[in-house]
Every structure is written in C-alpha cells, then in structure tokens.
Tab-separated table of C-alpha atoms in Angstrom:
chain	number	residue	atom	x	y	z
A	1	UNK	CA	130.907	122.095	175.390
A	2	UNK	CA	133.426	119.648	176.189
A	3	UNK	CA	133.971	116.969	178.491
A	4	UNK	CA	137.176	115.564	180.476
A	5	UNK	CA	137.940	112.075	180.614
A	6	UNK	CA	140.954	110.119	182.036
A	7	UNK	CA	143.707	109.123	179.371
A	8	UNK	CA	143.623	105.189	179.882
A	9	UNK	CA	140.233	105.186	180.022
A	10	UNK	CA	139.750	106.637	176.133
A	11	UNK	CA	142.996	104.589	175.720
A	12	UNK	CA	140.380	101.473	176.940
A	13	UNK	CA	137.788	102.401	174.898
A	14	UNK	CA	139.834	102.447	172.127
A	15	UNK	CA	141.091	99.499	172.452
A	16	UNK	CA	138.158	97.483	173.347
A	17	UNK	CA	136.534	99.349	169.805
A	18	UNK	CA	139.324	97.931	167.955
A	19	UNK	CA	139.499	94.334	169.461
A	20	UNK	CA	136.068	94.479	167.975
A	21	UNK	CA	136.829	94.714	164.677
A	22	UNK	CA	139.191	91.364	165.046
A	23	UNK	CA	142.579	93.132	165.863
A	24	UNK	CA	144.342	91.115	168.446
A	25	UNK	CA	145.074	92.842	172.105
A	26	UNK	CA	148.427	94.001	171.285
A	27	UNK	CA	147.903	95.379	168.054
A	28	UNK	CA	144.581	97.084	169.516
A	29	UNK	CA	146.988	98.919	172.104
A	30	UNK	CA	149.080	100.018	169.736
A	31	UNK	CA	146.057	101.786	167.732
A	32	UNK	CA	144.688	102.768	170.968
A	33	UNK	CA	148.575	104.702	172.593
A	34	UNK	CA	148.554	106.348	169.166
A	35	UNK	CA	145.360	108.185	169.080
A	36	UNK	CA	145.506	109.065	172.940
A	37	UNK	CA	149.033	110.324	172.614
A	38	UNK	CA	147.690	112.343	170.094
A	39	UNK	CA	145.336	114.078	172.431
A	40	UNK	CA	148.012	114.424	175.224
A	41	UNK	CA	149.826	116.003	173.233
A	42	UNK	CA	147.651	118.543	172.314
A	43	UNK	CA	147.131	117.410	168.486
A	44	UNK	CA	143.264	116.738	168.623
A	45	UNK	CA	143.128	116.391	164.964
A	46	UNK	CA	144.593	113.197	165.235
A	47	UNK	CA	143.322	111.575	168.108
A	48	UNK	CA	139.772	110.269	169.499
A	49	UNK	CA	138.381	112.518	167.370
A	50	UNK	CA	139.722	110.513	164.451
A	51	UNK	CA	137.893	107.179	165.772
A	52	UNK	CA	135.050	107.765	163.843
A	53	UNK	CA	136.933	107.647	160.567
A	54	UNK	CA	139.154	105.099	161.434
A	55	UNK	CA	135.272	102.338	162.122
A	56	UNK	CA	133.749	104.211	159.023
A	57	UNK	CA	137.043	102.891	157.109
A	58	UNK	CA	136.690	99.599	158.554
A	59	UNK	CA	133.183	99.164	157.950
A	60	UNK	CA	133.606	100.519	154.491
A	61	UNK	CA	136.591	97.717	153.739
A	62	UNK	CA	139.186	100.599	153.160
A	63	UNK	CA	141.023	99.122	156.127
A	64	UNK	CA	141.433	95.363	156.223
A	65	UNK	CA	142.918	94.174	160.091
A	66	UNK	CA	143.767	90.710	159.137
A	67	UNK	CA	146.265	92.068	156.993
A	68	UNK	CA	149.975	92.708	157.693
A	69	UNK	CA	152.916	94.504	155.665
A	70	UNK	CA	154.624	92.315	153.645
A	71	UNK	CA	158.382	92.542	152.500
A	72	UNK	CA	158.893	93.141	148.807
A	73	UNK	CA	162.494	93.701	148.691
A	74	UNK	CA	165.511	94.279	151.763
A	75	UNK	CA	168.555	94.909	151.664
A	76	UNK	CA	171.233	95.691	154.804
A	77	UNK	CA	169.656	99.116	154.852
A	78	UNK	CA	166.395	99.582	152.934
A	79	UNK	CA	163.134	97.753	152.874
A	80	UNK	CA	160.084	98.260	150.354
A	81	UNK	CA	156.802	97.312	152.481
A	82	UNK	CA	153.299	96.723	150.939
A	83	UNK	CA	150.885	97.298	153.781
A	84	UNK	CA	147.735	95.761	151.825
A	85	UNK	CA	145.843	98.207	153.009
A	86	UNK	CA	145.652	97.215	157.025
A	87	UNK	CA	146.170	99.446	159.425
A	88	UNK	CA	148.100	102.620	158.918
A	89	UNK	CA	149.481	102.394	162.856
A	90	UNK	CA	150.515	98.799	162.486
A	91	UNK	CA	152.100	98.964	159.240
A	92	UNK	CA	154.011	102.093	159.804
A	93	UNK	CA	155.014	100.163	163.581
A	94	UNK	CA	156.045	97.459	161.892
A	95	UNK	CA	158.480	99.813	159.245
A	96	UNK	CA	159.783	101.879	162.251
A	97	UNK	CA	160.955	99.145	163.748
A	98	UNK	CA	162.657	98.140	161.019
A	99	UNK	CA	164.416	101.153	160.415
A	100	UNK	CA	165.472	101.265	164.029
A	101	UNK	CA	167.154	97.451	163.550
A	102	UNK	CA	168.945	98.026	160.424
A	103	UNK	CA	169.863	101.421	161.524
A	104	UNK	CA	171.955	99.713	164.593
A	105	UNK	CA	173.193	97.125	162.085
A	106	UNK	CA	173.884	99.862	159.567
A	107	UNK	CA	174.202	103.220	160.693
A	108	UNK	CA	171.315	104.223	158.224
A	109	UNK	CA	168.313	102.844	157.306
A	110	UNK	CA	165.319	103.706	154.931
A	111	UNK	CA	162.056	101.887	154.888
A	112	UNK	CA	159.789	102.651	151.939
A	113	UNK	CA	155.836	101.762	152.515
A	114	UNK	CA	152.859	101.866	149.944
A	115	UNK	CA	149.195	100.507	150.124
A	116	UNK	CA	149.111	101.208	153.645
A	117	UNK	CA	146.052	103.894	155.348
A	118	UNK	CA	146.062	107.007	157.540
A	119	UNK	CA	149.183	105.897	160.051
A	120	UNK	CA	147.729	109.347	163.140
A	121	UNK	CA	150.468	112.003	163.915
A	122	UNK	CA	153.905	111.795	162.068
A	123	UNK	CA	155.907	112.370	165.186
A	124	UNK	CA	154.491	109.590	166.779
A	125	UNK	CA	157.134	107.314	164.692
A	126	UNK	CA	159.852	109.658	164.826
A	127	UNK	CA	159.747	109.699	168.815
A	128	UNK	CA	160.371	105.756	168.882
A	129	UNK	CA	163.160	106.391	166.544
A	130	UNK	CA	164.397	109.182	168.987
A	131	UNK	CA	163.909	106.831	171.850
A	132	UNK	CA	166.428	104.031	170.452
A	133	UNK	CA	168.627	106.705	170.672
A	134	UNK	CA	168.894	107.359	166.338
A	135	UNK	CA	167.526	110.337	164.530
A	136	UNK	CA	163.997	109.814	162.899
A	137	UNK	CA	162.195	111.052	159.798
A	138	UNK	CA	158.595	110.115	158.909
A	139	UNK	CA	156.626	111.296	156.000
A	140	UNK	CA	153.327	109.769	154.486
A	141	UNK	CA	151.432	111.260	151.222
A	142	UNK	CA	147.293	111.471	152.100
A	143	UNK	CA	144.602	112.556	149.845
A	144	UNK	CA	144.511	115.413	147.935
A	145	UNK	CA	144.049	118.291	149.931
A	146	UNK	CA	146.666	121.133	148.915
A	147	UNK	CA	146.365	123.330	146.062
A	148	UNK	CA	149.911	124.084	144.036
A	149	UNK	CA	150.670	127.242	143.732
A	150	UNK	CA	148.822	129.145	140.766
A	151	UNK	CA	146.258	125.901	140.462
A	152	UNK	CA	142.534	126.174	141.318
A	153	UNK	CA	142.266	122.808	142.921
A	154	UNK	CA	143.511	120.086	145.549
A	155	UNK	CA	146.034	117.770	143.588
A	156	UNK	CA	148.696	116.914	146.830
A	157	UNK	CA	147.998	115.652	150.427
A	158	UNK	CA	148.975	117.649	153.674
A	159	UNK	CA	152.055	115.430	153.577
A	160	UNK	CA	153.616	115.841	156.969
A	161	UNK	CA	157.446	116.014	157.706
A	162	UNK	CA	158.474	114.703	161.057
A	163	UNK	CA	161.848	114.657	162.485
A	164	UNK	CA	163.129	113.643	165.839
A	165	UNK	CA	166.396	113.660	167.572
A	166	UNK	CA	167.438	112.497	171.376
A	167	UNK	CA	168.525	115.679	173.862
A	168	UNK	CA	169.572	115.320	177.156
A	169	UNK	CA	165.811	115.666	178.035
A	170	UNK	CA	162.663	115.544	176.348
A	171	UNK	CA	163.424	114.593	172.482
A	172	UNK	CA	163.516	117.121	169.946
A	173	UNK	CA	160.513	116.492	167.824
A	174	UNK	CA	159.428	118.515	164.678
A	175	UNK	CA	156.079	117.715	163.436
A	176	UNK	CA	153.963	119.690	161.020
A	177	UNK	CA	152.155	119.484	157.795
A	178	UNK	CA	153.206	120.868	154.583
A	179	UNK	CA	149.927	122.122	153.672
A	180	UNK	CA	148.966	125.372	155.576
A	181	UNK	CA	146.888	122.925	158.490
A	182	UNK	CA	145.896	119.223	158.100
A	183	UNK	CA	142.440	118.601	157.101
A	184	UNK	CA	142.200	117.437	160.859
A	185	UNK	CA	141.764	121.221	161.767
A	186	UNK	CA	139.035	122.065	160.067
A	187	UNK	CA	136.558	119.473	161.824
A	188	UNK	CA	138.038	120.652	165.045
A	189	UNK	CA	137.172	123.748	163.799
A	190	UNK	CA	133.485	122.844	162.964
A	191	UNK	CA	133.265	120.744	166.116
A	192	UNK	CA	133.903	123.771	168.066
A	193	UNK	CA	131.925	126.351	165.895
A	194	UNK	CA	135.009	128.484	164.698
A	195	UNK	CA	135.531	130.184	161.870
A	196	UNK	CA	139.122	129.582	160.037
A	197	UNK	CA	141.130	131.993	161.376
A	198	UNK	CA	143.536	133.087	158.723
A	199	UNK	CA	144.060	132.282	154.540
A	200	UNK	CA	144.022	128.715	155.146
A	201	UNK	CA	141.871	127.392	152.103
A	202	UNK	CA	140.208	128.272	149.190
A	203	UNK	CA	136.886	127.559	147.869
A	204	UNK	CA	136.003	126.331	144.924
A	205	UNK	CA	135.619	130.038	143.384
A	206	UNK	CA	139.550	130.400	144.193
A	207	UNK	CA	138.257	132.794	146.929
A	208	UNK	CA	140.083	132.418	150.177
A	209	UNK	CA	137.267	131.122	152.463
A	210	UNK	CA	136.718	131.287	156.161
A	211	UNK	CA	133.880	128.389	156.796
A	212	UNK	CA	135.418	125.513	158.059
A	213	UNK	CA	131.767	123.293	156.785
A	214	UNK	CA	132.632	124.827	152.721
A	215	UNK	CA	136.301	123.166	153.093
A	216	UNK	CA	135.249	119.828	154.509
A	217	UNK	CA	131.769	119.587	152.039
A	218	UNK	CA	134.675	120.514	149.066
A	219	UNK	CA	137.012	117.830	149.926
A	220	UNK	CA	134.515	115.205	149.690
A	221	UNK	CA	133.023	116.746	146.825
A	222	UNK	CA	134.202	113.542	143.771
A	223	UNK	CA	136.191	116.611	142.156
A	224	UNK	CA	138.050	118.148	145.110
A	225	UNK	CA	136.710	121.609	144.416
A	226	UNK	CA	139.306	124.063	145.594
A	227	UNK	CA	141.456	123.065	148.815
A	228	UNK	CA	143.903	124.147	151.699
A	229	UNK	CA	147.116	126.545	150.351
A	230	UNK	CA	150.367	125.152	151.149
A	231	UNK	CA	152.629	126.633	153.861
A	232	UNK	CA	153.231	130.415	152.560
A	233	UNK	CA	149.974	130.897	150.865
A	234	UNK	CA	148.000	131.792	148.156
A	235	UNK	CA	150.877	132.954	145.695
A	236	UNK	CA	154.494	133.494	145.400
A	237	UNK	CA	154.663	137.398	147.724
A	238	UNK	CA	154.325	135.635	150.862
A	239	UNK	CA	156.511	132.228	149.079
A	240	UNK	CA	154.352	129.753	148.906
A	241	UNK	CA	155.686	128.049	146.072
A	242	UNK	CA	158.528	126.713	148.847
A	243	UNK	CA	155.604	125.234	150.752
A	244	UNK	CA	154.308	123.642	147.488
A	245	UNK	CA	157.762	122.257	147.074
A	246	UNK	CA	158.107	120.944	150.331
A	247	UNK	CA	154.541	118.789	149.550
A	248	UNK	CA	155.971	117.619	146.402
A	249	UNK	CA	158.871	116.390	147.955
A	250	UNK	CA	157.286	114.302	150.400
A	251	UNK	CA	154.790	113.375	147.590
A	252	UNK	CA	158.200	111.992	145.978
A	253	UNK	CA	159.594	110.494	148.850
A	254	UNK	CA	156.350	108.330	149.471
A	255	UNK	CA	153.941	107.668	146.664
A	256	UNK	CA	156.396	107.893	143.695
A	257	UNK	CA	159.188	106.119	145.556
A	258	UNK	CA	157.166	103.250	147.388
A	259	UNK	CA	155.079	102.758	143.902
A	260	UNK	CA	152.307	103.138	145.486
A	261	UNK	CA	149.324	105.714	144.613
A	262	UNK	CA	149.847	109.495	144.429
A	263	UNK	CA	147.811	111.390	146.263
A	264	UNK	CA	145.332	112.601	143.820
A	265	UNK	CA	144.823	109.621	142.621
A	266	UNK	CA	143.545	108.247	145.355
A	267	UNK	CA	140.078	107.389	146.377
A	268	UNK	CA	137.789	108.753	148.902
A	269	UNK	CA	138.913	106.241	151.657
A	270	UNK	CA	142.234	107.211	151.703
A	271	UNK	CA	143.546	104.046	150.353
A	272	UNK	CA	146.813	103.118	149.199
A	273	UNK	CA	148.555	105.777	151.266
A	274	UNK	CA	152.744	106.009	151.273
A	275	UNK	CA	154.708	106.150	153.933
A	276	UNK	CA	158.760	106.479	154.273
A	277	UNK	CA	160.985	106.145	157.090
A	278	UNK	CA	164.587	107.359	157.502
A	279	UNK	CA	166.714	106.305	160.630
A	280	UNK	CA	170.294	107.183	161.324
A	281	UNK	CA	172.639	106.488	164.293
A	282	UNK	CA	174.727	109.449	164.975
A	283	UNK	CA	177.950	107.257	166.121
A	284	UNK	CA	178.190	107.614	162.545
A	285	UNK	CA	179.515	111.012	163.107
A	286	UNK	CA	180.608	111.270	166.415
A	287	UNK	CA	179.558	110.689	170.072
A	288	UNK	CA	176.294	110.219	170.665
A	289	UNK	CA	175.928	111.850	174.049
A	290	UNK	CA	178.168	115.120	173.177
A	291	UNK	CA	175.764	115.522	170.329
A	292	UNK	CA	173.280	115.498	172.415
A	293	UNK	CA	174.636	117.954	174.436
A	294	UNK	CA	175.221	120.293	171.541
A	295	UNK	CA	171.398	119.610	170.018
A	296	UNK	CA	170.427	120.787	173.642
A	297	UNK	CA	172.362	123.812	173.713
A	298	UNK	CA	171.104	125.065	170.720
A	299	UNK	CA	167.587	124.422	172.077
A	300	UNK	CA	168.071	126.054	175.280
A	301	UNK	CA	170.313	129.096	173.531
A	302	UNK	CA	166.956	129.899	171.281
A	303	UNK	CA	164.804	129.603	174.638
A	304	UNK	CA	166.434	131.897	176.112
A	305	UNK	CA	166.449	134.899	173.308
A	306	UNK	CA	164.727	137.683	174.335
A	307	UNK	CA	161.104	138.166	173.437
A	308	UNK	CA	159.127	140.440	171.705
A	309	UNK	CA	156.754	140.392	174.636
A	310	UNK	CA	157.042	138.808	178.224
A	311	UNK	CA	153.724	137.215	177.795
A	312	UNK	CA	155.379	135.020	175.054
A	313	UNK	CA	158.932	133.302	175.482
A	314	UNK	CA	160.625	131.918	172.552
A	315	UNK	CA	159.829	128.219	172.579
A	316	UNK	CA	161.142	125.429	169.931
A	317	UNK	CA	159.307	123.111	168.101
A	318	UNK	CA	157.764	120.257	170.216
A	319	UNK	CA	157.726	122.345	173.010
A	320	UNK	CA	153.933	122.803	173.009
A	321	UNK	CA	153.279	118.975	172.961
A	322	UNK	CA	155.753	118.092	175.869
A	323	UNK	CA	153.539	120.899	178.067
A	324	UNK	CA	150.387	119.666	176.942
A	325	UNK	CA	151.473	116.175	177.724
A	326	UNK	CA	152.357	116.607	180.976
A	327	UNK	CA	149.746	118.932	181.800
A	328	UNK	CA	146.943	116.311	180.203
A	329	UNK	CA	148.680	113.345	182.619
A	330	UNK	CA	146.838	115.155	185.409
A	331	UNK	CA	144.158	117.033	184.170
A	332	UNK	CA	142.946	114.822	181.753
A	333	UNK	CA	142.056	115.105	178.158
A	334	UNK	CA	138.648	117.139	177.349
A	335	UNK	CA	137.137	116.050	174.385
A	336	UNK	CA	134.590	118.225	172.307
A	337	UNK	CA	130.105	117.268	172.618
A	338	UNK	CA	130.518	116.043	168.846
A	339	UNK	CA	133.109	113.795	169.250
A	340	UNK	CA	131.799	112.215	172.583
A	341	UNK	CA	128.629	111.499	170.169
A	342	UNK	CA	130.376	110.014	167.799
A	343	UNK	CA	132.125	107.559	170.268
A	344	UNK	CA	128.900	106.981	171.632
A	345	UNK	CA	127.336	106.018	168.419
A	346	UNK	CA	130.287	103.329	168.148
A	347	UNK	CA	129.899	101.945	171.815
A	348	UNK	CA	125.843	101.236	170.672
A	349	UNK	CA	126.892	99.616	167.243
A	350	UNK	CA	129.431	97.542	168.843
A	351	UNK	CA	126.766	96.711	171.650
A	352	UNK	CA	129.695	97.978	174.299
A	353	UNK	CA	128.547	99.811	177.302
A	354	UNK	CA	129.378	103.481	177.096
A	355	UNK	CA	128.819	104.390	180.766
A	356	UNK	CA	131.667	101.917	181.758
A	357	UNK	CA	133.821	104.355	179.939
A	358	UNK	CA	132.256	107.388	181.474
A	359	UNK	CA	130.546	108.896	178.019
C-alpha cells in the first residue's frame, strides 16, 4: 500500500529531521531538495526512502555534520577535497560549485573528492552544472556491490555516471549506474513485495537469483557473498565485461584518483566514499546557444523515429524523470507502507510530531 503526500511537506520533514541532528537550516534544505527531487523524479531509490539510512549513519558516527570539505590542493582548474566524512550532499555541493566557478574562470574544471558519504542521485549535481549553463559529469565509487566479470563476489560499487548538458528546454541529463541496478532497487523491490525481474544479481552459489531479501541479507553479510552483475550480465555473450569496465573506470576516476578508499575496502557504513566532478563551458568550442540548438535537434530527431509499437515512442535519456517531475508537482509523491514506518519511527525518536507532517 502506499500513501501520497505533498512534496514540501516530505521536503519539511526532512529538513526538520536533519536540523535535528545539528545541521544548520540551509544545509538541512539542501539534504532535504535532494532526497525529494529524487522522488519527483521518479528515482525512489534515492529519496525518502533513503532517510532511514542516512539517521542510522548519523547515529552510528559514519556521518559527522559538523564537518565540512576541506581543500587539500587547487589549482586554476582542479581541486582535491577531503570531505571528513560529513555529509555526502554538502560535500559534493560544496565541489559542484567549485567546478562551476573555475569552469567560468577556466573553461574546464575537475574537482576530485575522497572521505566523503553517500552524496543521493548523480544527476542531481550534474543538473546544477547544466543550469550554469556548462556541461556536467558526476561519478562517486560506493560499496562493493558489483561482481567483475568471471568473479564470484562483490569487489566494485554501482558507481554511477552522470552527465548533463543545457538544451533549449529541459536539460539533457544521463543518469544511471554501472552495475546492472543500484542496490537502491532491491529494497524498493522488497518494500513492494516483488520479485527481481530479470538477471540482476547473483547469490552467493553464483546462481542468478530472483529474491530481492537474499541480495540485500548478502550485501551485509561481512564477506559480500555474491552481488549485482554489471551492465551486460553474467558473462562476456551478452558483453558484460564493457559494463565491468565502465565500473572500473569510475572506480579510477574516484577512489584511486581522490586517494581515498576503494570500494571494497570499505566498511559497512559506506565511509570514505569518492566523488569526482568534471565541468566544462562549451564557449570553449563554439557558441553556446547554437550548441544548444544542435544537442536539441539530435534529441528531438531520435524522438521522433518510428517505433516498434505505438504504445511506446522512442524517448531519450532523462525523459522519464522530467515526466515524472512534472506529473509528481501535482499529484504528489506516494511513498510505499514501509517507508512511511520508517519515517515514523524517526519523527518518535526525534520526539517530532508525525501528524503535523501528515504520516
């Protein structure tokens, strides 16, 4: 069963939970916009459904608030952050805009980030990096949770690639995990009583398994016992060995090149995550609005192929999200029995009073 609530009242809540914890009003908002844009979006694996995780971590000491990323070493187009381990959504605010300033300065910009914590939905960054007007990339390493092709067990994170890039309209925003799903989708999953639907993950056997509860309950086993296939599969017929590459690559872009921790070394609170962010202006190249033009063109060219089937037109990445958004401002965002429980459960420890917020 679900429930539907109004966006700025989770977007309250939210807030409120994380003023709580000794995060200032601003800072809380910023948490608060990034786990509610989440939902509008469509991407419930990353939004009030994460809140639970996110107090856990704070009550645990994996996430410190009073702490801020500090500058190792600038120069007129790079910057090396350590986040010491606050807030994954502050810290990787704080880089972003960063790489948007220098970017304007430079033309290009690259902020490395390590010792920082779960930072929500890639695209989140990218889309302020759009918004200035630049082209974005965002990438962060996370636990283990993909299995390399021909290995038994997890040894890389999901490590999403996001890219975004200003149109004439809504930006162009490419979001998406290099792992088959993020871990995210399997508690939806469980939340809502589904079975996996395809050869997502394997078990701890090396048996491609189907129960969303086996995945989760191996992920927190201490030895990561089996884990999700990267994007192509199980083995090389269907190529999943370029999916494998794509996770090492972020892998390299983040924890190798930030110093920071790779992902299977680190521990269960997902501590010590890396995060990199590329911007570039593309007056580099070129005027900015003809490019725009031409990125829109292509965009609206592919729309308009012709479909296999009339009941499903040939969308482009992002497209999904911009519907869902707009569709959520007015409808509002329904969120599953087990997660309203879970927020409940936070409103009593925090002594907060859940009915103001309509749970």
């Amino acid at each position: 069963m679900t429930k539907t609530f109004e966006p700025e009242k989770l977007k309250q809540f939210a807030k409120t939970v994380f003023e709580q914890y000794g995060f200032n009003a601003n800072d809380s908002g910023t948490i608060a916009s990034s786990l509610v844009d989440a939902d509008m979006r469509g991407i419930a694996s990353h939004g009030m459904q994460r809140l639970g995780m996110y107090v856990r971590k704070l009550n645990h000491g994996d996430i410190l608030p009073d702490r801020h990323g500090t500058i190792l070493k600038e120069t007129a187009s790079s910057v090396l952050i350590d986040g010491e381990h606050g807030m994954g959504q502050l810290i990787a605010s704080q880089a972003t805009h960063l790489a948007i300033t220098k970017a304007f300065q430079t033309g290009i910009s690259v902020v490395s980030v390590r010792n920082s914590n779960h930072f929500g939905a890639a695209g989140y960054y990218v889309r302020q990096i759009s918004r200035a007007g630049l082209i974005g990339i965002s990438m962060t390493n996370t636990n283990p949770l993909t299995v390399p092709t021909h290995a038994k067990d997890a040894f890389l994170g999901s490590n999403p690639i996001a890219f975004g890039m200003p149109t004439e309209t809504d930006d162009f925003v490419f979001d998406a995990a290099t792992s088959t799903v993020s871990f995210g989708k399997f508690e939806v999953l469980m939340q809502r009583h589904q079975a996996v639907p395809g050869d997502w993950a394997i078990d701890e056997t090396g048996a491609v398994t189907h129960d969303p509860g086996k995945l989760v309950a191996n992920m927190q086993h201490p030895k990561r016992l089996g884990g999700v296939l990267p994007l192509g599969g199980l083995d090389e017929t269907n190529a999943g060995y370029k999916g494998y590459g794509l996770t090492l690559l972020v892998e390299i872009l983040t924890g190798v090149l930030a110093q920071g921790p790779l992902s299977v070394d680190m521990g269960s609170g997902q501590r010590g995550i890396s995060h990199f962010f590329l911007a570039l202006d593309p007056k580099l190249f070129g005027e900015p609005l003809a490019i725009q033009t031409r990125l829109s063109d292509l965009l609206n060219r592919l729309r308009a192929l012709p479909p296999l089937t009339d009941a499903q037109p040939v969308l482009v990445p992002g497209d999904p999200e911009i519907a869902s958004y707009r569709r959520h401002q007015t409808a509002g965002i329904s969120l599953e029995d087990e997660t309203i429980t879970v927020l409940n459960t936070i409103a009593n420890s925090l002594h907060l009073d859940a009915q103001q917020f309509e749970f």
